[in-house]
Tab-separated table of C-alpha atoms in Angstrom:
chain	number	residue	atom	x	y	z
A	1	MET	CA	122.426	66.206	124.123
A	2	ILE	CA	123.084	62.374	121.775
A	3	ASP	CA	121.049	63.535	118.920
A	4	ILE	CA	122.444	67.416	119.888
A	5	ILE	CA	125.811	66.200	118.827
A	6	PHE	CA	124.731	63.922	116.376
A	7	TYR	CA	123.322	66.782	113.894
A	8	LEU	CA	126.081	69.297	115.236
A	9	ASN	CA	128.722	66.764	113.584
A	10	VAL	CA	126.724	66.311	110.477
A	11	VAL	CA	126.112	70.243	109.560
A	12	ILE	CA	130.449	70.694	109.953
A	13	LEU	CA	130.661	67.424	107.707
A	14	VAL	CA	128.063	69.369	105.680
A	15	VAL	CA	129.213	73.103	105.886
A	16	LEU	CA	133.102	71.513	105.251
A	17	CYS	CA	131.868	69.391	102.165
A	18	TYR	CA	130.837	72.485	101.209
A	19	TYR	CA	133.720	74.884	101.595
A	20	PHE	CA	136.176	71.777	99.836
A	21	LYS	CA	134.152	72.658	96.753
A	22	TRP	CA	133.512	76.258	96.322
A	23	LYS	CA	137.560	76.263	98.066
A	24	ASN	CA	138.364	74.184	94.762
A	25	ARG	CA	135.659	75.395	92.300
A	26	HIS	CA	138.182	76.027	89.797
A	27	PHE	CA	139.480	72.341	90.172
A	28	GLN	CA	136.083	71.428	89.882
A	29	LYS	CA	135.683	72.916	86.727
A	30	LEU	CA	137.494	71.033	84.962
A	31	ALA	CA	137.572	67.649	86.301
A	32	ALA	CA	133.796	67.977	85.381
A	33	ARG	CA	134.857	67.568	81.941
A	34	MET	CA	137.600	64.775	82.776
A	35	PRO	CA	137.732	61.359	82.520
A	36	GLY	CA	138.836	59.538	85.937
A	37	PRO	CA	138.031	56.864	88.402
A	38	LEU	CA	135.338	57.520	91.067
A	39	SER	CA	136.270	59.391	94.344
A	40	TYR	CA	135.184	61.005	97.092
A	41	PRO	CA	133.969	63.903	98.930
A	42	ILE	CA	137.673	64.723	101.102
A	43	ILE	CA	139.284	61.270	100.577
A	44	GLY	CA	139.089	61.363	96.747
A	45	ILE	CA	140.624	57.916	95.586
A	46	GLY	CA	142.596	57.649	98.733
A	47	TYR	CA	140.961	54.307	99.176
A	48	GLN	CA	142.078	52.898	96.515
A	49	PHE	CA	145.889	52.843	98.169
A	50	LEU	CA	145.135	50.980	100.888
A	51	GLY	CA	146.786	48.131	101.185
A	52	SER	CA	150.625	46.647	100.056
A	53	SER	CA	153.336	47.364	97.903
A	54	GLU	CA	152.277	44.695	95.547
A	55	LYS	CA	148.301	46.214	95.761
A	56	ILE	CA	149.543	49.834	94.810
A	57	MET	CA	151.069	48.834	91.545
A	58	SER	CA	148.886	46.747	89.932
A	59	LYS	CA	146.237	49.929	90.758
A	60	ILE	CA	148.485	52.175	88.660
A	61	ILE	CA	149.489	49.614	86.124
A	62	ASP	CA	145.123	49.178	86.250
A	63	TYR	CA	145.070	53.023	85.422
A	64	THR	CA	147.057	53.139	82.107
A	65	ARG	CA	145.163	50.253	80.816
A	66	ASP	CA	141.933	52.257	81.162
A	67	TYR	CA	143.041	55.335	80.198
A	68	ASN	CA	145.818	54.496	77.530
A	69	LEU	CA	146.784	57.897	76.988
A	70	GLU	CA	144.214	60.175	77.717
A	71	PRO	CA	143.974	62.931	79.882
A	72	TYR	CA	142.834	62.029	83.339
A	73	ARG	CA	142.277	63.313	87.162
A	74	LEU	CA	142.098	62.010	90.690
A	75	TRP	CA	141.552	63.099	93.667
A	76	ILE	CA	144.439	62.616	96.036
A	77	GLY	CA	142.693	62.901	98.958
A	78	PRO	CA	142.120	67.104	99.041
A	79	TYR	CA	144.273	67.377	95.915
A	80	PHE	CA	143.213	68.003	92.513
A	81	ALA	CA	145.959	65.940	90.062
A	82	VAL	CA	145.949	64.972	86.213
A	83	VAL	CA	147.682	62.591	85.021
A	84	ILE	CA	149.552	63.096	81.781
A	85	VAL	CA	150.614	60.160	79.155
A	86	LYS	CA	150.609	61.423	76.181
A	87	PRO	CA	154.161	61.903	75.195
A	88	GLU	CA	152.803	65.388	73.435
A	89	ASP	CA	151.733	66.310	76.855
A	90	VAL	CA	154.759	64.938	78.542
A	91	GLN	CA	156.572	67.420	76.574
A	92	ILE	CA	155.263	70.330	77.233
A	93	VAL	CA	154.929	69.105	81.269
A	94	LEU	CA	157.970	69.050	81.648
A	95	ASN	CA	159.899	71.817	79.464
A	96	SER	CA	157.326	74.686	81.404
A	97	SER	CA	158.910	76.838	83.358
A	98	LYS	CA	155.113	76.530	85.073
A	99	ALA	CA	155.603	73.055	85.610
A	100	LEU	CA	160.011	73.107	87.294
A	101	GLN	CA	158.414	72.709	91.050
A	102	LYS	CA	157.672	69.346	92.176
A	103	ASP	CA	154.921	68.537	93.968
A	104	ARG	CA	154.639	68.583	98.099
A	105	ILE	CA	154.952	64.771	98.388
A	106	TYR	CA	158.887	64.800	97.814
A	107	ASP	CA	159.376	67.128	100.989
A	108	PHE	CA	158.840	63.538	102.441
A	109	PHE	CA	162.111	62.511	100.936
A	110	LYS	CA	163.649	65.155	102.085
A	111	ASN	CA	164.416	63.072	105.435
A	112	ILE	CA	167.194	61.394	103.211
A	113	LEU	CA	167.889	63.825	100.627
A	114	GLY	CA	167.570	67.100	102.052
A	115	GLU	CA	167.640	69.441	99.258
A	116	GLY	CA	169.242	68.274	96.344
A	117	LEU	CA	168.403	68.414	92.577
A	118	PHE	CA	165.877	65.970	93.050
A	119	THR	CA	163.962	67.493	95.862
A	120	ALA	CA	165.728	71.668	96.112
A	121	PRO	CA	162.815	74.377	95.562
A	122	VAL	CA	163.053	75.494	92.410
A	123	ASP	CA	165.533	79.159	93.208
A	124	LYS	CA	167.496	76.778	94.993
A	125	TRP	CA	167.190	73.969	92.478
A	126	ARG	CA	168.401	76.679	89.742
A	127	VAL	CA	171.771	77.730	91.006
A	128	HIS	CA	173.473	74.097	91.978
A	129	ARG	CA	172.172	72.827	88.727
A	130	ARG	CA	173.704	75.342	86.601
A	131	MET	CA	176.519	75.031	88.441
A	132	ILE	CA	176.969	71.137	88.937
A	133	THR	CA	175.504	70.299	84.978
A	134	PRO	CA	178.811	71.265	83.576
A	135	ALA	CA	181.072	68.608	85.941
A	136	PHE	CA	179.432	66.207	84.483
A	137	ASN	CA	181.492	65.668	80.812
A	138	PHE	CA	183.246	63.235	79.165
A	139	LYS	CA	186.593	63.993	80.594
A	140	LEU	CA	184.688	62.952	84.483
A	141	LEU	CA	182.630	60.345	83.205
A	142	LYS	CA	186.146	58.436	81.755
A	143	GLN	CA	187.692	59.217	85.300
A	144	PHE	CA	184.838	56.822	86.504
A	145	PHE	CA	185.780	53.644	84.675
A	146	PRO	CA	188.348	51.656	86.540
A	147	VAL	CA	186.261	52.052	89.670
A	148	PHE	CA	183.252	50.540	87.224
A	149	ASN	CA	185.539	47.808	86.569
A	150	GLU	CA	186.889	47.238	90.035
A	151	LYS	CA	183.519	47.033	91.605
A	152	THR	CA	182.551	44.666	88.970
A	153	GLU	CA	185.652	42.414	89.166
A	154	ILE	CA	185.133	42.061	93.057
A	155	LEU	CA	181.495	41.279	92.429
A	156	ILE	CA	182.482	38.382	89.553
A	157	ARG	CA	184.721	37.106	92.252
A	158	ASN	CA	181.718	36.992	94.977
A	159	VAL	CA	178.893	35.487	92.622
A	160	LYS	CA	181.030	32.618	91.438
A	161	LYS	CA	180.024	30.385	94.408
A	162	GLU	CA	176.762	30.813	92.608
A	163	LEU	CA	177.811	28.326	89.747
A	164	ASN	CA	176.430	25.037	89.326
A	165	GLU	CA	173.884	25.500	91.890
A	166	THR	CA	170.368	24.057	91.311
A	167	ARG	CA	168.534	26.545	93.586
A	168	ALA	CA	168.535	30.149	92.298
A	169	PHE	CA	169.743	32.870	93.919
A	170	ASP	CA	168.741	36.680	94.553
A	171	LEU	CA	170.162	39.072	92.036
A	172	TRP	CA	170.140	42.155	94.403
A	173	ASP	CA	171.933	40.535	96.984
A	174	TYR	CA	174.680	40.950	94.576
A	175	ILE	CA	173.629	43.597	92.289
A	176	ALA	CA	172.574	45.845	95.286
A	177	PRO	CA	176.605	46.427	97.295
A	178	ALA	CA	178.463	46.493	94.484
A	179	SER	CA	175.914	49.385	92.686
A	180	LEU	CA	176.321	51.205	96.367
A	181	ASP	CA	179.852	50.783	96.135
A	182	THR	CA	180.391	52.273	93.152
A	183	ILE	CA	178.505	55.358	93.157
A	184	CYS	CA	179.797	55.685	97.101
A	185	HIS	CA	183.974	55.846	95.402
A	186	THR	CA	182.805	58.074	92.328
A	187	THR	CA	181.539	60.475	94.282
A	188	MET	CA	183.313	60.429	97.361
A	189	GLY	CA	186.164	58.761	96.770
A	190	TYR	CA	185.061	56.257	99.889
A	191	ASN	CA	185.263	52.773	99.733
A	192	LEU	CA	182.546	51.645	101.560
A	193	ASP	CA	183.114	47.520	100.579
A	194	THR	CA	180.317	46.551	101.493
A	195	GLN	CA	180.982	43.531	98.470
A	196	SER	CA	184.157	42.160	100.800
A	197	ASN	CA	182.920	42.893	104.287
A	198	ASN	CA	181.262	40.585	105.460
A	199	ASN	CA	179.684	42.308	107.893
A	200	GLU	CA	176.400	44.490	107.848
A	201	CYS	CA	176.918	48.571	106.508
A	202	GLU	CA	175.410	50.374	108.434
A	203	PHE	CA	174.604	52.973	106.404
A	204	ALA	CA	173.389	50.062	103.249
A	205	GLU	CA	170.875	49.050	106.178
A	206	ALA	CA	169.552	52.357	106.988
A	207	LEU	CA	169.448	53.417	103.454
A	208	GLU	CA	167.329	50.659	102.192
A	209	ILE	CA	164.812	51.233	106.137
A	210	THR	CA	164.430	55.209	105.149
A	211	SER	CA	163.040	54.315	101.331
A	212	GLU	CA	160.363	51.596	102.871
A	213	LEU	CA	159.343	54.148	105.712
A	214	ASP	CA	159.381	57.235	103.279
A	215	SER	CA	157.052	55.090	101.079
A	216	ILE	CA	154.364	54.019	103.565
A	217	ARG	CA	154.256	57.195	104.534
A	218	ALA	CA	153.767	58.613	100.967
A	219	PHE	CA	151.192	56.179	100.960
A	220	LYS	CA	149.456	56.773	104.428
A	221	PRO	CA	147.869	60.353	104.911
A	222	TRP	CA	147.452	60.333	108.223
A	223	LEU	CA	151.489	60.463	108.307
A	224	TYR	CA	151.478	63.434	106.054
A	225	PRO	CA	151.780	65.486	109.063
A	226	GLU	CA	154.878	65.939	110.896
A	227	ILE	CA	154.391	65.287	114.280
A	228	MET	CA	152.756	62.220	112.905
A	229	PHE	CA	155.208	60.991	110.929
A	230	SER	CA	157.844	61.608	114.223
A	231	MET	CA	155.690	60.063	116.756
A	232	TYR	CA	155.691	56.616	114.250
A	233	LEU	CA	159.723	56.298	113.828
A	234	LYS	CA	159.723	57.026	117.601
A	235	LEU	CA	156.885	53.971	118.144
A	236	THR	CA	158.772	51.930	115.897
A	237	GLY	CA	162.422	52.783	116.854
A	238	GLN	CA	163.255	54.006	113.464
A	239	LYS	CA	164.151	57.086	114.391
A	240	LYS	CA	168.094	56.961	114.143
A	241	VAL	CA	168.177	55.260	110.663
A	242	PHE	CA	167.587	59.016	109.593
A	243	GLU	CA	170.362	59.958	111.805
A	244	THR	CA	172.504	57.452	110.209
A	245	VAL	CA	172.324	58.559	106.475
A	246	LYS	CA	172.587	62.094	107.510
A	247	GLN	CA	175.489	61.357	109.445
A	248	PHE	CA	177.860	59.042	107.595
A	249	PRO	CA	178.050	61.395	104.453
A	250	LEU	CA	178.981	64.909	107.054
A	251	GLN	CA	181.467	62.744	108.093
A	252	VAL	CA	183.645	61.370	104.821
A	253	ILE	CA	182.841	64.909	103.601
A	254	LYS	CA	185.155	66.304	106.589
A	255	GLU	CA	187.804	64.061	105.892
A	256	LYS	CA	187.550	64.714	102.339
A	257	LYS	CA	187.920	68.265	102.897
A	258	ASP	CA	190.460	68.643	104.585
A	259	GLU	CA	192.382	65.687	102.295
A	260	PHE	CA	190.936	68.855	99.385
A	261	GLU	CA	192.622	71.564	101.090
A	262	GLN	CA	196.358	70.147	101.924
A	263	ARG	CA	196.073	68.953	97.906
A	264	LYS	CA	195.225	72.538	97.096
A	265	LYS	CA	198.213	73.647	98.985
A	266	ALA	CA	200.946	71.351	97.784
A	267	ILE	CA	199.460	72.146	94.389
A	268	ALA	CA	200.059	76.141	94.876
A	269	LYS	CA	203.338	75.452	96.333
A	270	ILE	CA	204.638	73.833	93.055
A	271	ASP	CA	203.120	76.801	91.395
A	272	SER	CA	201.265	74.013	89.022
A	273	ILE	CA	197.551	74.129	89.435
A	274	ASP	CA	196.529	73.479	86.110
A	275	ASN	CA	199.175	70.265	85.303
A	276	GLY	CA	198.078	69.459	88.576
A	277	ASP	CA	194.432	69.133	87.892
A	278	GLU	CA	195.261	67.873	84.557
A	279	ASN	CA	197.241	64.661	86.296
A	280	GLN	CA	194.585	64.526	88.771
A	281	SER	CA	191.973	62.139	88.780
A	282	LYS	CA	188.437	64.155	90.310
A	283	LEU	CA	185.625	62.801	91.989
A	284	PHE	CA	182.143	64.231	92.494
A	285	LEU	CA	182.852	65.841	95.655
A	286	ASP	CA	186.342	67.892	94.414
A	287	ILE	CA	184.048	68.998	91.917
A	288	LEU	CA	181.847	70.485	94.755
A	289	PHE	CA	184.446	71.397	96.920
A	290	GLN	CA	186.017	73.148	93.392
A	291	LEU	CA	183.015	74.799	93.566
A	292	ASN	CA	182.728	76.158	96.273
A	293	ASN	CA	186.364	77.790	96.666
A	294	ASP	CA	184.739	79.516	93.503
A	295	GLY	CA	182.608	80.779	95.246
A	296	GLY	CA	179.478	78.973	94.677
A	297	ASN	CA	178.523	79.150	98.175
A	298	PHE	CA	178.274	75.501	99.300
A	299	SER	CA	177.256	74.645	102.642
A	300	ASP	CA	178.630	71.059	104.526
A	301	ALA	CA	174.845	70.479	104.795
A	302	ASP	CA	174.565	71.689	100.683
A	303	ILE	CA	177.164	69.033	99.402
A	304	ARG	CA	176.021	66.404	101.580
A	305	ASP	CA	172.883	66.860	100.144
A	306	GLU	CA	173.756	66.670	96.395
A	307	VAL	CA	176.090	63.671	97.475
A	308	VAL	CA	172.860	61.690	99.054
A	309	THR	CA	171.432	62.545	96.327
A	310	MET	CA	173.372	61.296	93.686
A	311	MET	CA	174.182	58.533	95.897
A	312	THR	CA	170.847	57.367	96.362
A	313	GLY	CA	169.564	57.930	92.467
A	314	GLY	CA	172.781	56.184	90.980
A	315	SER	CA	172.758	53.373	93.090
A	316	GLU	CA	169.064	51.624	93.656
A	317	THR	CA	167.788	52.845	90.661
A	318	SER	CA	171.337	51.780	88.382
A	319	ALA	CA	170.938	47.805	90.920
A	320	ILE	CA	167.231	47.149	90.191
A	321	THR	CA	167.731	48.137	86.288
A	322	ILE	CA	171.082	45.571	86.449
A	323	CYS	CA	168.623	43.164	88.160
A	324	PHE	CA	165.040	42.562	85.832
A	325	CYS	CA	167.527	43.220	82.958
A	326	LEU	CA	169.824	40.118	84.223
A	327	LEU	CA	166.437	39.190	85.163
A	328	MET	CA	164.987	39.057	81.374
A	329	LEU	CA	167.860	37.805	79.568
A	330	ALA	CA	167.908	34.513	81.594
A	331	ILE	CA	164.253	34.228	80.717
A	332	HIS	CA	165.092	35.070	76.509
A	333	GLN	CA	167.590	32.961	76.184
A	334	ASP	CA	168.342	33.877	72.052
A	335	ILE	CA	168.160	37.637	73.237
A	336	GLN	CA	171.291	36.616	75.718
A	337	ASP	CA	173.194	34.994	72.701
A	338	LYS	CA	173.115	37.653	71.100
A	339	VAL	CA	174.139	40.133	73.694
A	340	TYR	CA	176.894	38.075	73.992
A	341	ASP	CA	177.687	37.603	70.585
A	342	GLU	CA	177.848	41.247	70.326
A	343	ILE	CA	179.917	40.864	73.177
A	344	TYR	CA	182.048	38.519	72.121
A	345	ASN	CA	182.622	40.182	68.584
A	346	ILE	CA	184.737	43.054	70.643
A	347	PHE	CA	186.215	41.731	73.520
A	348	GLY	CA	187.052	37.689	72.128
A	349	GLY	CA	187.244	35.202	74.737
A	350	ASN	CA	189.731	37.238	77.064
A	351	ASP	CA	189.129	39.403	79.920
A	352	GLN	CA	190.565	42.969	79.008
A	353	ILE	CA	189.122	45.378	81.048
A	354	ILE	CA	186.565	47.321	79.139
A	355	THR	CA	187.032	50.878	77.999
A	356	ILE	CA	185.040	54.214	77.629
A	357	GLU	CA	185.931	53.627	73.597
A	358	ASP	CA	184.785	49.803	74.561
A	359	ILE	CA	180.996	50.992	75.520
A	360	THR	CA	179.701	52.493	72.568
A	361	LYS	CA	180.119	49.279	70.232
A	362	LEU	CA	177.753	48.107	72.929
A	363	VAL	CA	174.891	48.402	70.638
A	364	TYR	CA	172.605	45.956	71.136
A	365	LEU	CA	173.363	45.623	74.687
A	366	GLU	CA	172.163	49.051	75.244
A	367	LYS	CA	168.787	48.657	73.086
A	368	VAL	CA	168.665	45.651	75.928
A	369	ILE	CA	169.093	48.221	78.702
A	370	LYS	CA	166.449	50.565	77.563
A	371	GLU	CA	164.128	48.105	76.545
A	372	THR	CA	164.568	46.485	80.368
A	373	LEU	CA	164.099	50.312	81.445
A	374	ARG	CA	160.889	50.808	79.721
A	375	LEU	CA	159.068	47.820	80.481
A	376	TYR	CA	160.361	48.377	84.064
A	377	PRO	CA	160.715	52.102	84.562
A	378	VAL	CA	161.866	52.925	88.091
A	379	GLY	CA	160.443	55.705	88.546
A	380	PRO	CA	156.843	55.146	87.243
A	381	LEU	CA	155.275	58.727	88.941
A	382	LEU	CA	156.571	61.584	88.565
A	383	LEU	CA	154.943	64.697	90.466
A	384	ARG	CA	154.954	68.222	89.250
A	385	LYS	CA	153.227	71.448	90.628
A	386	ILE	CA	151.913	73.633	88.347
A	387	GLU	CA	152.594	77.288	89.665
A	388	GLU	CA	150.226	79.217	86.463
A	389	ASP	CA	146.979	77.845	84.271
A	390	LEU	CA	148.796	76.211	81.744
A	391	LYS	CA	147.550	74.304	78.729
A	392	ILE	CA	147.911	71.086	77.166
A	393	PHE	CA	148.570	69.722	73.615
A	394	SER	CA	146.202	66.679	73.288
A	395	SER	CA	142.846	68.848	73.889
A	396	ASP	CA	141.442	72.114	74.695
A	397	TYR	CA	141.794	71.488	79.096
A	398	VAL	CA	143.705	74.335	80.525
A	399	LEU	CA	145.511	73.434	84.202
A	400	PRO	CA	144.766	75.446	86.415
A	401	LYS	CA	147.458	76.783	89.430
A	402	GLY	CA	147.627	74.424	92.139
A	403	THR	CA	146.968	71.209	89.668
A	404	THR	CA	149.939	68.618	91.231
A	405	CYS	CA	150.245	67.074	87.411
A	406	VAL	CA	151.583	63.079	87.966
A	407	ILE	CA	153.636	62.190	84.599
A	408	GLY	CA	153.316	58.197	84.079
A	409	PRO	CA	156.365	57.049	82.536
A	410	ILE	CA	154.932	53.706	83.569
A	411	GLY	CA	152.039	54.573	81.039
A	412	THR	CA	153.899	55.717	78.602
A	413	HIS	CA	155.848	53.006	78.217
A	414	HIS	CA	153.090	50.537	77.864
A	415	SER	CA	151.236	52.216	75.554
A	416	PRO	CA	150.181	49.758	72.460
A	417	ASP	CA	150.124	52.662	70.794
A	418	LEU	CA	153.073	53.300	71.544
A	419	TYR	CA	154.763	50.278	71.290
A	420	PRO	CA	153.164	46.860	69.398
A	421	ASN	CA	152.591	44.447	72.784
A	422	PRO	CA	153.790	46.421	75.529
A	423	TRP	CA	154.110	43.917	78.066
A	424	SER	CA	156.474	41.772	76.479
A	425	PHE	CA	160.496	42.053	75.822
A	426	ASN	CA	161.788	43.313	72.849
A	427	PRO	CA	164.767	45.374	72.092
A	428	GLU	CA	164.295	46.277	68.693
A	429	ASN	CA	161.785	48.563	70.560
A	430	PHE	CA	164.540	50.192	70.403
A	431	SER	CA	166.022	50.302	66.740
A	432	PRO	CA	166.422	53.358	64.900
A	433	GLU	CA	163.651	52.445	62.840
A	434	ASN	CA	161.521	52.406	65.588
A	435	ILE	CA	162.721	54.893	67.103
A	436	ALA	CA	162.268	57.148	64.734
A	437	LYS	CA	158.918	56.546	64.543
A	438	ARG	CA	158.089	57.875	67.732
A	439	HIS	CA	157.934	61.193	69.669
A	440	LYS	CA	161.307	61.939	71.758
A	441	TYR	CA	159.002	61.756	74.483
A	442	SER	CA	157.859	58.320	74.437
A	443	PHE	CA	160.898	56.880	76.546
A	444	ILE	CA	161.358	58.841	79.461
A	445	PRO	CA	163.088	56.649	82.479
A	446	PHE	CA	165.233	59.728	83.575
A	447	SER	CA	162.452	62.537	83.341
A	448	GLY	CA	163.115	65.317	80.742
A	449	GLY	CA	163.812	68.404	80.407
A	450	PRO	CA	165.040	71.054	82.645
A	451	ARG	CA	164.650	68.818	85.852
A	452	GLY	CA	165.868	65.362	84.000
A	453	CYS	CA	167.862	62.783	85.690
A	454	ILE	CA	171.968	65.049	85.457
A	455	GLY	CA	173.337	61.221	85.861
A	456	SER	CA	171.445	59.369	82.548
A	457	LYS	CA	174.884	58.966	80.880
A	458	TYR	CA	176.790	58.037	84.160
A	459	ALA	CA	173.832	55.124	84.903
A	460	MET	CA	173.853	54.158	81.147
A	461	TRP	CA	177.668	53.623	80.911
A	462	SER	CA	178.533	51.981	84.911
A	463	MET	CA	175.065	49.961	84.096
A	464	LYS	CA	176.704	48.699	80.544
A	465	VAL	CA	179.833	47.353	82.271
A	466	THR	CA	178.783	45.056	84.891
A	467	VAL	CA	175.849	43.775	82.608
A	468	SER	CA	178.069	42.853	79.961
A	469	THR	CA	181.910	42.074	82.417
A	470	PHE	CA	178.816	39.222	84.547
A	471	LEU	CA	177.479	37.936	80.750
A	472	ARG	CA	181.155	37.180	80.115
A	473	HIS	CA	182.172	35.133	82.721
A	474	TYR	CA	178.298	33.352	83.220
A	475	SER	CA	174.974	32.486	81.520
A	476	VAL	CA	172.088	33.602	83.928
A	477	HIS	CA	169.360	31.020	83.410
A	478	THR	CA	165.784	31.269	85.186
A	479	ASP	CA	162.624	28.362	85.863
A	480	ILE	CA	160.520	31.571	85.554
A	481	LYS	CA	158.179	33.096	83.432
A	482	LEU	CA	157.961	37.042	82.031
A	483	THR	CA	153.913	36.516	83.445
A	484	ASP	CA	155.439	35.435	86.476
A	485	ILE	CA	157.198	38.589	87.621
A	486	LYS	CA	154.980	40.883	90.114
A	487	LEU	CA	156.212	44.540	90.788
A	488	LYS	CA	155.476	46.599	93.400
A	489	LEU	CA	156.570	49.824	94.714
A	490	VAL	CA	158.788	50.668	97.141
A	491	LEU	CA	159.847	54.637	96.219
A	492	LEU	CA	161.008	52.418	93.423
A	493	VAL	CA	159.931	49.775	91.120
A	494	ARG	CA	160.728	46.571	92.187
A	495	SER	CA	160.275	43.228	91.410
A	496	VAL	CA	158.091	41.040	94.940
A	497	HIS	CA	159.668	38.384	94.771
A	498	GLY	CA	162.881	39.461	94.266
A	499	TYR	CA	165.463	38.470	90.800
A	500	PRO	CA	165.841	34.749	90.837
A	501	VAL	CA	168.144	32.693	88.397
A	502	THR	CA	171.237	30.473	88.224
A	503	ILE	CA	174.559	31.097	86.730
A	504	ARG	CA	176.850	28.019	84.871
A	505	PRO	CA	180.158	29.060	83.325
A	506	ARG	CA	179.930	30.471	79.936
A	507	ASP	CA	181.175	29.093	76.844
A	508	ARG	CA	183.598	31.922	75.910
A	509	ARG	CA	182.997	30.756	72.325
A	510	PRO	CA	180.017	33.113	70.347
A	511	THR	CA	176.644	30.716	70.237
A	512	TYR	CA	177.274	30.785	66.242
A	513	ASN	CA	180.826	28.137	66.447
A	514	ARG	CA	179.041	25.615	68.708
A	515	ASN	CA	177.658	22.939	68.071
C-alpha cells in the first residue's frame, strides 16, 4: 500500500509537470531563447526570494549587475515574467495600450488602496485618470505651499532638540510624520498633527503595519490565496489594522463632504460661484467632490480609494527620498556646501517662507534630489501584464499574451552603460549636457507613460521645500560611508539601518565667505 501511494504521487507529480509545460508552451518557447537565472518546475526561482527583506533586495541588485540592460526571463512560481531594463524597451512597454494592466500582485495592495489610480483595473483607471489629471494643475499645486511651509516649520522646531548631540538620530523619526501630516492636510484638509501629538497616531501606525504585511505576502506564495492571508492576519492579531486604514479616511471624507455641501449652499445664496471658487483654496478632496457633483459618479468608497492612494503614495515615498537625500548630503559635505550656497544666494540668511517662484531657482538642489531618486528609486520594480503579444525594441523578442513584464528602475538607474560609476552619488548626472546624452526613459523614478505617477510634480516641490528649509537651519553630518548603506525591500526601498545623522546650527553665511 505504501509503494502504491508513493508511485501514485510520483505519477501525479509527473502529470502536473507535463500539464504545466503544455499550458505554458508559448512561454517555454520564448524562455528557451532568453537568458535568465536557473529555475525549477512549479517553484521557478521562488526559492531565491526566501529570507529577509535585505536578502531579497540584495538578490534583485545581483540580477541588475548580472544582466545589465539585457532582457531576461524569470519563472516566478508558475508565472512567466520578462525583466525589461533597457530604456528603449521600457518606453515601448510603459506606453503600450497592450501593457496598461497592472500585474495580479497589485491586487494584494487593494487591502489598503482599494481601487485608486495605482491599483485600478484599466477600464476604471481610464475614467478616473481622465477626470483627475486636470485637477493637478499649477493653480492647485500653488495653493499647497502654505501647508508645505507650515509642516516643515514644525519639523524644524521638533528636530532642534537633536542639536549638538554627539549620538546620531534617525531622520525617519522626524521626516515621516512631517510627510504624512503634509499629505493628509493637502488631500483631505485634515490636521492629523502627528508631529505635535506625542501620543501614537493609530492611523499612521496602521499604515506602516499594513505596508509591511502586504510586503510579506508578496514574497510568500503560500499567502497568495485570500483565505490563507485572512487566516494569517487572524493568527497574528493584525486584521484590525486594515480596518483602521479603511475607516479613518471614510470618517474624514464624511465630515469634509458635509462642509463642502454647506460651502456650496452659501456660495449659491450670494450667487457668486465663480468668485467664490476663485478665492476659495481647494484641496484634492474638494476636487473629487466637485467632480462628483459634475457627474463624475464617484462613490464615497471611490473617493476614499483615491485619497488613500495619494496619501500612501505621497507620504512614504517622499519621506524615504528626503531621508536618503539628507543622508547623501551628510556623507558628501562638498555637495552639501554647494546646495547651501545656492539656497543662500536665493534667500540670504533670513527665514522668509518659500514660494513657488523660489522653487524654480533651486536648480542644483533638484539635481541632488534626482540623483537620490536615481540611486535609491523607492519603487524598484513595476509589474505589468501583457494583454496582447508585444514586440520589444532591443531584440526580436515578442512577449506573449499573459507575460508578466517587470520594469526595473533599479536596473535602469544602475546600468554602467547609462551612468558611469552607477553606485556613486553624482548630481552632475543631471546636468543638461548629461541628460541630453541619455534616453528619456533612462530615469523613471515616477514610472512613465499613461500610468505614470500623477503626483510627481507635487512630490518634487514638497521635497524641495523640506530639504532646502532643513539646510537653511541645520548642517547634517554622519560617520557612515556610502558603502555602509544596505537596502531592504518592504514594498518600497528603505535603508536597513535607518538614516543616522547628527546636526549642527547653520552658520548663515555662504561657504565661500567663511574662513
